[in-house]
Coordinates of C-alpha atoms in Angstrom, one line a residue:
M12 CA -100.1 183.2 39.0
M13 CA -99.4 185.6 36.1
K14 CA -96.7 187.4 38.2
T15 CA -95.0 184.0 38.9
L16 CA -95.0 183.1 35.2
L17 CA -93.5 186.4 34.2
M18 CA -90.7 186.1 36.8
T19 CA -89.9 182.6 35.6
L20 CA -89.8 183.8 32.0
M21 CA -87.5 186.7 32.9
T22 CA -85.2 184.3 34.8
C23 CA -85.0 182.0 31.7
L24 CA -84.2 185.0 29.4
L25 CA -81.8 186.9 31.6
G26 CA -80.3 184.3 34.0
T27 CA -79.9 185.1 37.7
V28 CA -81.1 188.6 38.5
S29 CA -79.4 190.8 41.1
P30 CA -81.2 193.7 42.8
T31 CA -79.6 196.2 40.5
V32 CA -77.9 194.6 37.5
A33 CA -78.9 191.7 35.3
A34 CA -76.2 189.0 35.1
N35 CA -75.8 189.4 31.3
T36 CA -74.8 193.1 31.7
F37 CA -71.4 194.3 32.7
H38 CA -71.7 196.7 35.7
V39 CA -69.3 199.7 35.1
K40 CA -69.1 201.5 38.4
K41 CA -66.6 204.2 37.7
V42 CA -65.1 206.0 34.6
S43 CA -62.0 208.2 34.9
P44 CA -61.8 210.8 33.7
P45 CA -65.5 211.3 33.8
F46 CA -65.4 213.2 30.5
W47 CA -62.8 214.9 28.2
W48 CA -62.5 217.5 25.5
A49 CA -61.9 217.4 21.8
D50 CA -59.1 219.3 20.1
M51 CA -56.6 219.0 22.9
K52 CA -52.9 219.2 21.8
N53 CA -52.3 215.7 23.0
P54 CA -54.8 213.6 21.1
Q55 CA -54.3 210.4 23.2
L56 CA -56.7 209.8 26.1
Q57 CA -56.6 207.1 28.7
I58 CA -60.0 206.0 29.9
M59 CA -60.1 203.8 33.1
L60 CA -63.1 201.6 33.5
Y61 CA -63.8 200.0 36.9
G62 CA -66.4 197.4 37.6
D63 CA -66.9 193.7 38.2
D64 CA -64.7 191.5 36.0
L65 CA -64.5 194.0 33.2
A66 CA -61.2 192.5 32.0
S67 CA -63.0 189.6 30.4
A68 CA -64.8 191.8 28.0
D69 CA -64.1 192.5 24.4
V70 CA -64.0 196.3 23.8
S71 CA -65.0 198.4 20.8
I72 CA -65.7 202.0 20.2
R73 CA -68.6 203.5 18.3
G74 CA -68.0 207.2 17.6
E75 CA -67.0 209.5 14.8
G76 CA -63.2 209.8 14.5
V77 CA -62.5 208.0 17.8
L78 CA -59.9 205.3 17.4
L79 CA -59.3 202.6 20.0
Q80 CA -55.5 202.2 20.1
E81 CA -54.9 199.9 23.0
T82 CA -56.8 197.9 25.5
V83 CA -54.9 197.1 28.7
V84 CA -55.8 194.3 31.1
L85 CA -54.2 194.6 34.5
D86 CA -53.6 192.2 37.3
N87 CA -57.0 193.1 38.8
P88 CA -59.8 191.9 36.5
N89 CA -62.0 194.7 37.7
Y90 CA -60.1 197.3 35.7
L91 CA -59.9 198.0 32.0
L92 CA -57.6 200.7 30.6
L93 CA -58.5 202.1 27.1
Y94 CA -56.2 204.3 25.1
V95 CA -58.0 206.2 22.4
D96 CA -56.8 208.5 19.6
L97 CA -58.9 211.6 19.4
S98 CA -57.0 213.4 16.7
Q99 CA -59.9 213.2 14.3
A100 CA -62.7 213.4 16.8
K101 CA -65.1 216.3 17.2
P102 CA -67.2 217.1 20.3
Q103 CA -69.7 214.3 20.7
T104 CA -70.8 211.5 23.0
F105 CA -69.3 208.2 21.8
D106 CA -70.1 204.7 23.0
I107 CA -67.7 202.3 24.7
L108 CA -69.1 198.8 24.0
L109 CA -68.2 195.8 26.2
Q110 CA -69.1 192.3 25.2
K111 CA -68.5 188.8 26.4
G112 CA -70.8 186.3 24.8
R113 CA -74.3 187.4 25.9
Q114 CA -72.9 189.9 28.5
K115 CA -73.0 193.4 27.2
A116 CA -72.6 197.0 28.3
M117 CA -72.6 200.4 26.6
V118 CA -70.9 203.2 28.3
P119 CA -71.5 206.7 26.8
Y120 CA -68.5 209.0 27.0
E121 CA -68.7 212.7 26.4
L122 CA -66.1 214.7 24.5
K123 CA -66.9 218.3 25.2
A124 CA -66.1 221.4 23.1
R125 CA -63.3 223.5 24.6
T126 CA -64.6 226.9 25.9
R127 CA -61.2 228.5 25.8
R128 CA -57.8 228.1 24.1
G129 CA -55.0 226.8 26.2
S130 CA -53.0 229.9 25.5
D131 CA -55.8 232.0 27.0
I132 CA -55.1 230.7 30.5
Q133 CA -52.7 233.1 32.3
G134 CA -50.6 231.7 35.1
F135 CA -49.5 233.5 38.3
D136 CA -46.2 235.3 38.3
A137 CA -44.2 238.0 40.1
S138 CA -47.0 240.6 39.5
D139 CA -49.2 238.5 41.9
V140 CA -49.4 238.0 45.6
L141 CA -50.8 234.6 46.5
Y142 CA -53.1 234.2 49.6
L143 CA -53.0 230.7 51.0
I144 CA -56.2 229.3 52.4
M145 CA -57.0 226.0 54.1
P146 CA -60.7 225.7 53.1
D147 CA -61.8 223.8 56.2
R148 CA -60.5 226.6 58.4
F149 CA -61.3 229.9 56.6
A150 CA -65.1 230.3 56.6
N151 CA -68.2 228.1 56.8
G152 CA -70.6 229.4 54.2
S153 CA -73.0 226.5 54.4
T154 CA -73.6 224.2 57.4
A155 CA -75.6 221.9 55.1
N156 CA -72.4 220.2 53.9
D157 CA -70.7 219.9 57.3
V158 CA -71.7 216.3 57.6
I159 CA -72.2 214.0 54.6
P160 CA -73.9 210.7 55.3
G161 CA -71.7 207.7 54.3
M162 CA -68.4 209.5 54.5
L163 CA -65.9 208.0 56.9
E164 CA -65.2 211.0 59.1
Q165 CA -68.5 212.4 60.5
G166 CA -69.2 215.6 62.4
V167 CA -67.3 218.8 63.1
D168 CA -65.5 219.8 66.3
R169 CA -63.9 223.2 66.3
T170 CA -62.3 222.6 69.7
E171 CA -60.2 219.7 68.3
Q172 CA -57.2 220.8 66.2
Y173 CA -57.2 217.7 63.9
A174 CA -61.0 217.4 63.4
R175 CA -63.0 219.0 60.6
H176 CA -64.2 222.5 61.4
G177 CA -66.7 223.0 58.6
G178 CA -65.1 225.6 56.3
D179 CA -66.1 225.3 52.7
L180 CA -65.9 226.8 49.2
K181 CA -69.0 228.9 49.8
G182 CA -67.2 230.5 52.8
I183 CA -64.4 231.5 50.5
A184 CA -66.7 232.8 47.8
D185 CA -68.5 234.9 50.4
H186 CA -65.3 236.7 51.3
L187 CA -63.8 237.3 47.8
D188 CA -64.6 241.0 48.1
Y189 CA -62.6 241.1 51.4
L190 CA -59.6 239.5 49.6
A191 CA -59.9 241.8 46.6
D192 CA -60.1 244.9 48.8
L193 CA -57.0 243.7 50.7
G194 CA -55.1 243.7 47.4
I195 CA -54.7 239.9 46.8
T196 CA -54.3 238.9 43.2
A197 CA -54.3 235.1 43.5
I198 CA -55.7 232.6 46.0
W199 CA -54.0 229.2 46.6
L200 CA -56.3 226.6 48.1
N201 CA -55.0 223.6 50.0
P202 CA -56.3 220.5 48.4
I203 CA -60.0 220.5 47.7
Q204 CA -60.3 217.0 46.2
E205 CA -62.1 214.3 48.1
N206 CA -60.4 213.1 51.3
D207 CA -62.7 210.3 52.5
M208 CA -60.4 209.2 55.3
P209 CA -61.5 208.0 58.7
E210 CA -59.6 210.8 60.5
G211 CA -57.5 214.0 59.8
S212 CA -59.2 214.6 56.5
Y213 CA -59.5 218.3 57.0
H214 CA -56.1 219.2 55.5
G215 CA -56.8 217.5 52.1
Y216 CA -53.5 215.8 51.5
A217 CA -54.8 212.2 51.3
I218 CA -56.9 212.3 48.2
T219 CA -59.4 209.5 47.7
D220 CA -60.9 210.7 44.4
Y221 CA -58.9 212.8 42.0
F222 CA -61.8 214.0 39.9
Q223 CA -64.2 215.0 42.7
V224 CA -64.3 218.0 45.1
D225 CA -64.7 216.8 48.7
R226 CA -68.5 217.1 49.3
R227 CA -68.0 218.7 52.7
L228 CA -66.3 221.6 50.9
G229 CA -68.8 221.7 48.0
T230 CA -69.2 220.4 44.5
N231 CA -67.2 220.5 41.3
E232 CA -69.6 223.1 40.0
E233 CA -69.1 225.3 43.0
F234 CA -65.4 225.2 42.6
R235 CA -65.7 226.2 39.0
E236 CA -68.0 229.0 39.9
L237 CA -65.6 230.1 42.7
T238 CA -62.8 230.3 40.2
R239 CA -65.0 232.3 37.8
Q240 CA -66.0 234.7 40.6
A241 CA -62.4 235.2 41.7
Q242 CA -61.2 235.9 38.2
S243 CA -63.9 238.4 37.7
R244 CA -62.5 240.3 40.6
G245 CA -58.9 240.2 39.2
M246 CA -57.8 237.2 41.3
K247 CA -56.2 234.0 39.9
V248 CA -56.8 230.6 41.4
V249 CA -54.0 228.1 42.2
M250 CA -55.0 224.5 43.0
D251 CA -53.0 222.2 45.3
M252 CA -52.3 218.8 43.9
I253 CA -50.5 215.7 45.1
F254 CA -49.0 213.1 42.7
N255 CA -46.5 211.6 45.2
H256 CA -49.2 209.7 47.2
C257 CA -52.9 209.4 47.8
G258 CA -55.1 208.4 50.7
A259 CA -55.3 204.7 51.7
E260 CA -59.1 204.8 51.2
N261 CA -58.7 205.7 47.5
L262 CA -60.2 203.0 45.4
L263 CA -56.9 202.7 43.5
F264 CA -55.4 201.4 46.7
K265 CA -58.3 199.6 48.3
D266 CA -58.8 197.6 45.1
K267 CA -55.4 198.0 43.4
P268 CA -55.3 197.8 39.6
S269 CA -51.9 196.0 40.0
K270 CA -49.3 195.4 42.6
D271 CA -46.9 197.9 40.9
W272 CA -49.4 200.7 41.0
F273 CA -47.7 201.8 44.2
N274 CA -44.0 201.7 45.3
F275 CA -42.5 198.7 47.1
R276 CA -45.1 196.4 45.4
S277 CA -47.8 198.3 47.4
E278 CA -46.3 197.3 50.8
Y279 CA -45.7 200.1 53.3
V280 CA -42.1 201.2 53.6
Q281 CA -41.4 204.6 55.3
T282 CA -39.7 207.4 53.4
S283 CA -36.6 208.9 55.0
Y284 CA -37.7 212.4 53.9
K285 CA -34.1 213.0 52.8
T286 CA -34.7 214.2 49.3
A287 CA -31.4 216.0 49.1
S288 CA -30.2 212.5 47.9
V289 CA -31.9 213.0 44.5
F290 CA -29.1 215.3 43.3
D291 CA -26.4 214.1 45.7
S292 CA -23.5 212.8 43.5
H293 CA -22.3 210.7 46.4
A294 CA -25.6 209.2 47.4
A295 CA -26.0 205.5 47.7
D296 CA -28.8 203.9 45.6
Y297 CA -30.5 203.0 48.8
E298 CA -30.7 206.6 50.0
R299 CA -32.4 207.8 46.8
T300 CA -34.8 204.9 46.7
I301 CA -35.9 205.1 50.3
A302 CA -36.4 208.9 50.0
T303 CA -38.5 208.9 46.8
D304 CA -40.2 205.5 46.8
G305 CA -40.8 205.3 50.6
W306 CA -44.3 206.3 51.7
F307 CA -45.0 209.6 53.4
T308 CA -47.1 207.9 56.0
Q309 CA -48.7 204.4 56.2
S310 CA -52.1 206.1 55.4
M311 CA -50.7 207.7 52.2
P312 CA -49.6 205.0 49.7
D313 CA -46.8 206.1 47.4
F314 CA -47.6 206.1 43.7
N315 CA -45.2 204.3 41.3
Q316 CA -45.1 206.9 38.6
R317 CA -42.7 204.7 36.6
N318 CA -45.7 202.7 35.7
R319 CA -46.9 204.4 32.5
H320 CA -50.5 203.9 33.3
V321 CA -50.2 205.6 36.7
A322 CA -48.3 208.4 35.1
R323 CA -51.0 209.0 32.4
Y324 CA -53.8 208.8 35.0
L325 CA -52.1 211.5 37.2
I326 CA -51.2 213.8 34.3
Q327 CA -54.7 213.6 32.9
S328 CA -56.2 214.5 36.3
S329 CA -54.4 217.8 36.4
I330 CA -55.2 218.7 32.8
W331 CA -58.8 217.8 33.5
W332 CA -59.0 220.4 36.4
I333 CA -57.3 223.1 34.3
E334 CA -59.7 222.6 31.4
Y335 CA -62.8 222.1 33.6
A336 CA -62.3 225.0 36.1
G337 CA -60.0 227.3 34.2
I338 CA -57.5 227.5 37.1
N339 CA -54.3 229.6 36.7
G340 CA -51.8 227.5 38.5
I341 CA -50.9 224.4 40.4
R342 CA -48.9 224.0 43.6
Q343 CA -47.5 220.4 43.6
D344 CA -47.1 219.0 47.0
T345 CA -43.9 217.0 48.0
H346 CA -42.5 217.6 44.5
P347 CA -39.0 216.0 45.0
Y348 CA -40.5 212.8 46.5
A349 CA -42.1 211.7 43.2
D350 CA -40.2 210.2 40.3
F351 CA -38.0 212.9 38.7
D352 CA -38.5 211.9 35.1
F353 CA -42.3 211.6 35.5
M354 CA -42.6 215.0 37.1
A355 CA -40.5 216.5 34.3
Q356 CA -42.8 214.9 31.7
W357 CA -45.9 216.2 33.6
C358 CA -44.5 219.8 33.6
R359 CA -43.7 219.6 29.8
E360 CA -47.2 218.3 29.0
V361 CA -49.1 220.8 31.0
L362 CA -47.0 223.7 29.6
A363 CA -47.4 222.4 26.1
E364 CA -51.2 222.5 26.5
Y365 CA -51.2 225.8 28.5
P366 CA -48.0 227.8 27.6
H367 CA -48.7 230.7 30.0
F368 CA -49.6 228.5 32.9
N369 CA -47.5 228.2 36.1
I370 CA -46.6 225.4 38.4
V371 CA -44.8 225.7 41.7
G372 CA -43.3 222.7 43.4
E373 CA -43.0 222.3 47.1
T374 CA -39.2 222.1 47.2
W375 CA -38.6 221.9 51.0
L376 CA -34.8 221.8 51.1
N377 CA -32.3 223.6 53.3
S378 CA -30.1 225.4 50.8
N379 CA -30.5 227.5 47.7
V380 CA -28.2 225.1 45.8
L381 CA -30.6 222.2 46.5
V382 CA -33.7 224.2 45.7
S383 CA -32.2 225.6 42.5
A384 CA -31.6 222.2 41.1
W385 CA -35.4 221.6 40.9
Q386 CA -36.1 224.7 38.8
K387 CA -36.5 224.5 35.0
D388 CA -33.2 224.9 33.1
S389 CA -31.1 224.7 36.2
R390 CA -27.4 224.8 35.3
L391 CA -26.6 222.8 38.4
A392 CA -28.9 220.0 37.5
A393 CA -27.9 219.7 33.8
P394 CA -28.2 217.6 31.8
R395 CA -31.3 216.7 33.8
N396 CA -34.1 219.2 33.6
S397 CA -37.2 219.3 35.9
F398 CA -39.1 221.7 33.6
L399 CA -40.7 223.0 36.8
P400 CA -41.1 226.8 36.3
T401 CA -41.3 227.9 40.0
V402 CA -39.8 226.5 43.2
M403 CA -40.4 227.4 46.8
D404 CA -37.7 229.4 48.5
F405 CA -37.6 227.7 51.9
P406 CA -34.1 228.9 52.8
L407 CA -35.2 232.5 52.4
Q408 CA -38.3 231.8 54.6
G409 CA -36.0 230.6 57.4
L410 CA -33.8 233.7 57.1
M411 CA -36.8 236.1 57.1
N412 CA -38.1 234.6 60.3
R413 CA -34.9 235.6 62.1
A414 CA -33.8 238.7 60.2
F415 CA -36.3 241.2 61.6
D416 CA -35.6 240.2 65.2
E417 CA -31.8 240.4 65.2
E418 CA -29.5 243.4 65.3
T419 CA -27.9 244.0 61.9
T420 CA -24.2 244.7 61.5
D421 CA -22.2 245.3 58.4
W422 CA -21.0 241.6 58.4
S423 CA -23.5 239.6 60.2
G424 CA -27.0 239.3 61.8
G425 CA -30.4 240.4 60.8
L426 CA -30.7 242.0 57.4
Y427 CA -27.1 240.9 56.5
G428 CA -28.4 237.4 56.2
L429 CA -30.9 238.5 53.5
Y430 CA -28.3 240.5 51.6
D431 CA -25.8 237.6 51.8
Y432 CA -28.4 235.1 50.6
L433 CA -29.5 237.2 47.6
T434 CA -25.9 237.6 46.5
Q435 CA -26.1 233.9 45.7
D436 CA -29.0 234.2 43.3
F437 CA -26.8 233.2 40.4
V438 CA -27.5 229.6 41.4
Y439 CA -31.1 230.0 40.2
A440 CA -32.1 229.8 36.6
D441 CA -34.8 232.4 37.2
P442 CA -34.9 234.1 40.6
M443 CA -38.2 235.9 39.7
H444 CA -39.9 232.5 39.6
L445 CA -39.3 231.7 43.3
L446 CA -42.3 231.5 45.6
I447 CA -41.3 233.5 48.7
F448 CA -43.2 233.5 52.0
L449 CA -43.0 234.1 55.7
D450 CA -45.0 231.1 56.7
N451 CA -47.5 228.5 55.4
H452 CA -49.7 225.7 56.6
D453 CA -46.7 223.5 57.5
T454 CA -44.5 226.0 59.3
S455 CA -44.8 228.0 62.5
R456 CA -46.5 231.3 61.8
F457 CA -44.4 234.5 61.5
Y458 CA -45.5 235.3 65.0
T459 CA -45.4 232.1 67.2
K460 CA -47.0 233.8 70.2
E461 CA -49.8 236.4 70.4
E462 CA -47.9 238.6 72.8
Q463 CA -45.1 239.0 70.1
T464 CA -47.6 240.7 67.8
A465 CA -47.2 244.0 69.7
N466 CA -43.9 244.4 67.9
L467 CA -45.3 245.8 64.6
D468 CA -41.9 247.0 63.4
R469 CA -41.0 243.4 62.8
Y470 CA -44.2 242.8 60.8
K471 CA -43.9 246.0 58.8
Q472 CA -40.3 245.4 57.8
A473 CA -41.0 241.8 56.9
L474 CA -44.0 242.7 54.7
A475 CA -42.1 245.5 53.0
F476 CA -39.2 243.2 52.2
L477 CA -41.4 240.3 51.1
L478 CA -43.5 242.5 48.8
T479 CA -40.6 244.3 47.2
T480 CA -37.8 241.8 46.7
R481 CA -37.5 239.4 43.8
G482 CA -39.9 236.5 43.4
I483 CA -43.6 235.7 43.8
P484 CA -44.9 236.6 47.3
Q485 CA -47.3 234.4 49.2
L486 CA -49.2 235.3 52.4
Y487 CA -50.9 232.8 54.7
Y488 CA -54.5 233.5 55.6
G489 CA -54.7 235.6 58.8
T490 CA -51.2 237.2 58.5
E491 CA -53.0 240.5 57.9
I492 CA -54.7 240.2 61.3
L493 CA -51.6 239.0 63.1
M494 CA -52.7 235.4 63.7
A495 CA -49.9 233.6 65.6
A496 CA -49.1 229.9 66.1
D497 CA -46.2 227.6 67.0
K498 CA -45.7 224.3 65.2
A499 CA -44.7 222.8 68.5
E500 CA -48.3 223.0 69.5
G501 CA -49.4 220.8 66.6
D502 CA -50.1 221.3 62.9
G503 CA -53.8 221.9 63.6
Y504 CA -53.0 225.0 65.5
L505 CA -51.1 226.4 62.5
R506 CA -54.4 226.1 60.8
R507 CA -56.8 227.8 63.3
D508 CA -60.1 229.2 62.1
F509 CA -60.2 232.7 60.7
P510 CA -62.2 234.7 63.4
G511 CA -65.6 235.6 62.0
G512 CA -65.8 232.8 59.4
W513 CA -68.4 231.0 61.5
Q514 CA -71.8 232.2 62.5
G515 CA -71.7 233.0 66.2
D516 CA -68.0 233.8 66.4
K517 CA -67.3 236.2 69.2
T518 CA -65.1 238.4 66.9
D519 CA -65.3 239.0 63.1
C520 CA -61.9 240.0 61.8
F521 CA -63.4 240.3 58.3
T522 CA -64.7 243.7 59.5
R523 CA -62.9 246.7 60.8
A524 CA -65.2 246.8 63.8
G525 CA -64.4 243.2 64.7
R526 CA -60.6 243.8 64.7
T527 CA -58.5 245.3 67.5
E528 CA -56.7 248.6 67.1
L529 CA -53.4 246.7 66.6
Q530 CA -55.0 244.3 64.1
N531 CA -56.4 247.2 62.1
E532 CA -53.0 248.9 62.0
A533 CA -51.5 245.7 60.7
F534 CA -54.4 245.2 58.2
D535 CA -54.2 248.8 56.9
Y536 CA -50.4 248.5 56.4
A537 CA -50.8 245.2 54.5
R538 CA -53.7 246.6 52.4
K539 CA -51.7 249.7 51.5
L540 CA -48.7 247.8 50.4
L541 CA -50.6 245.1 48.6
N542 CA -52.7 247.6 46.6
W543 CA -49.6 249.7 45.8
R544 CA -47.8 246.6 44.6
R545 CA -50.7 245.5 42.3
G546 CA -49.8 246.7 38.8
N547 CA -46.4 248.1 39.9
E548 CA -44.1 247.0 37.0
A549 CA -40.9 247.9 38.8
I550 CA -41.8 245.2 41.4
A551 CA -43.4 242.7 39.0
K552 CA -40.8 242.9 36.2
G553 CA -38.0 245.0 37.4
T554 CA -34.3 244.3 38.0
L555 CA -33.0 244.0 41.6
K556 CA -29.8 246.0 42.4
H557 CA -28.7 246.0 46.0
F558 CA -25.9 247.3 48.2
S559 CA -24.0 245.7 51.0
I560 CA -25.1 246.6 54.5
A561 CA -23.9 250.0 55.8
N562 CA -24.6 251.1 59.4
G563 CA -27.0 248.3 59.7
V564 CA -29.1 249.6 56.8
Y565 CA -30.0 247.5 53.7
V566 CA -30.7 249.4 50.5
Y567 CA -31.9 248.0 47.2
E568 CA -33.6 249.2 44.0
R569 CA -36.2 247.7 41.8
R570 CA -36.3 249.2 38.3
Y571 CA -38.3 248.6 35.2
G572 CA -37.7 251.1 32.4
D573 CA -37.9 254.7 33.8
H574 CA -39.7 253.6 36.9
S575 CA -37.8 252.7 40.0
V576 CA -38.5 252.0 43.7
V577 CA -35.7 252.3 46.3
V578 CA -36.2 250.4 49.5
M579 CA -34.3 251.3 52.7
L580 CA -34.5 249.1 55.8
N581 CA -32.9 250.0 59.1
G582 CA -32.0 246.6 60.7
T583 CA -31.0 248.1 64.1
D584 CA -32.8 249.3 67.2
R585 CA -31.1 252.7 66.9
P586 CA -31.6 255.7 64.6
Q587 CA -29.0 255.7 61.7
T588 CA -27.5 258.4 59.6
L589 CA -26.9 257.1 56.1
D590 CA -24.2 258.6 53.8
L591 CA -26.0 258.8 50.4
K592 CA -22.9 259.1 48.2
P593 CA -22.5 255.3 47.6
Y594 CA -26.2 255.2 46.4
A595 CA -25.9 258.0 43.7
E596 CA -26.6 255.5 40.9
I597 CA -30.0 254.7 42.2
L598 CA -31.0 258.2 43.4
P599 CA -31.7 260.2 40.2
R600 CA -33.2 263.2 42.1
K601 CA -32.5 265.1 45.2
E602 CA -35.8 264.4 46.8
A603 CA -38.4 261.7 46.7
T604 CA -41.7 260.8 48.4
D605 CA -41.8 257.9 50.8
F606 CA -44.8 255.9 49.8
L607 CA -45.5 254.6 53.3
S608 CA -45.5 257.9 55.2
G609 CA -46.3 260.2 52.4
Q610 CA -43.4 262.4 53.4
T611 CA -41.0 264.0 51.0
R612 CA -37.4 263.1 51.9
Q613 CA -34.4 265.2 51.0
L614 CA -31.7 263.1 49.3
T615 CA -28.6 265.3 49.6
D616 CA -25.6 264.1 51.5
K617 CA -27.2 262.4 54.5
L618 CA -30.4 260.7 55.3
E619 CA -31.8 260.0 58.8
L620 CA -33.6 256.8 59.5
K621 CA -35.5 255.9 62.7
A622 CA -34.9 252.6 64.5
R623 CA -36.3 249.7 62.4
D624 CA -37.4 252.3 59.8
V625 CA -38.8 251.3 56.3
L626 CA -38.7 253.7 53.4
L627 CA -40.1 253.1 49.9
L628 CA -38.9 255.9 47.6
E629 CA -40.5 256.1 44.2
F630 CA -38.8 257.6 41.1

């Protein structure tokens, strides 16, 4: 009887009671960003509140020095956007108060103290070599997170190329010593944010929560600790981000704040992928619109960054990860597909907060002219300016995948293509800020078939060139052990598991004993070059001076101050005798030691090179 009276009294006082929330209390289900920091250079903060019918609430702020500038009600009443001024705020937890009649809610919001100055974060540059890792395919450090109850894609299946395989952040952390010993100075991880999609979630490019690490990879705290551990070993961390689109299971799409949150009023229209139209002076308006506003796929809705609220949400998400985890760089996926002015604004804001940071955009275009237009201060793009420091040199990647197979002549083929391409570097505002690579997670590997790996001359010349020419080199995981894959077999095969990353693997290529004799020769060569390159200022900061092809041989010098490195590559299948007179200006002495062989070479009138030879002469 007493229990019945109490329940009746509570119902009279509170109204209808749900299992979790009383009817006179607003239920705030999600807050983005989850917290922020005081003393940021940009004092304005957007706070997105999501819950049931929040738009009907009156909003106030209770906190010291926190000023509510604007409250934005969107088409969807479940969202409230607050813009607050933090210019006078100190670290604290302030309260966001929601009220409508008797309905109330208090949302505590934390402003943390910054643990580092923005200028303390050092970005990656030409002194670094990036090692690209797809976390799901590198190593499984904990089987406990292979399956997360409630997530849409359940289970792991290593026999299926598009399934999840179970790799995680702990697997990467467990092998940081391997990477440091190899000579790697930066790791670039394919996206680690939540991808709660029903299928194909392993690659990470359909984000469903911009502020949460995918739980099958680990936790936010684990990622921050991984970054700290990598940096303690002299390795920087580069995070992959996607502003062009998200996953269709993202709350922002499933319960859209407004119809104009996504392009084409949130209706699927396929992109043409023809982003050359962005700078094409002859392009029809339709061509530009369909390329940049069209959706990458139907399961990846295309953000409308011209919506100022979308723009602020995305910009803040990147700054949040830099500040939270202390990462050193961002690789921005599908950079030319997003709104140009927005992306330029994003680059400016990030670099204003972190002046020594670096951002590389995926500029997958087929000519150096088109790629160059996307780099900061490009003369070809003027008066437009992307403010993007680093672009990806896809044209050079294509040339490198042919150059070391072909026979080189003085006017065509093989290494001539590399020489000819580099003569055109004047189109770039800063050639040293080009990301250069033999392959990545979207292209065929440098070797498409395992039987091709027996030709180590190709590998050795390619690595020597990649690690000594201008730009910022990137290696794809497994290159050092000759992993091979052809894109024609499917993208999942480009992203095969690293042998030894899973308990019970038949081979463990993280160890010398687990590698074949050929793999160890390739590994040792890469390790020797990478460790020699680390701290080598002639390569990291030096000028590049090269000579036209002679007798199929390409010769170039990297010089910084009094230190120089002269590289000689024989692009033919025959021994060559090189007349040294034309190279007198880069050969200050009559003898030099070849770093690779350790042999002293006489530099008098002639120099003999073996077929497909590589010489690195230091002065």
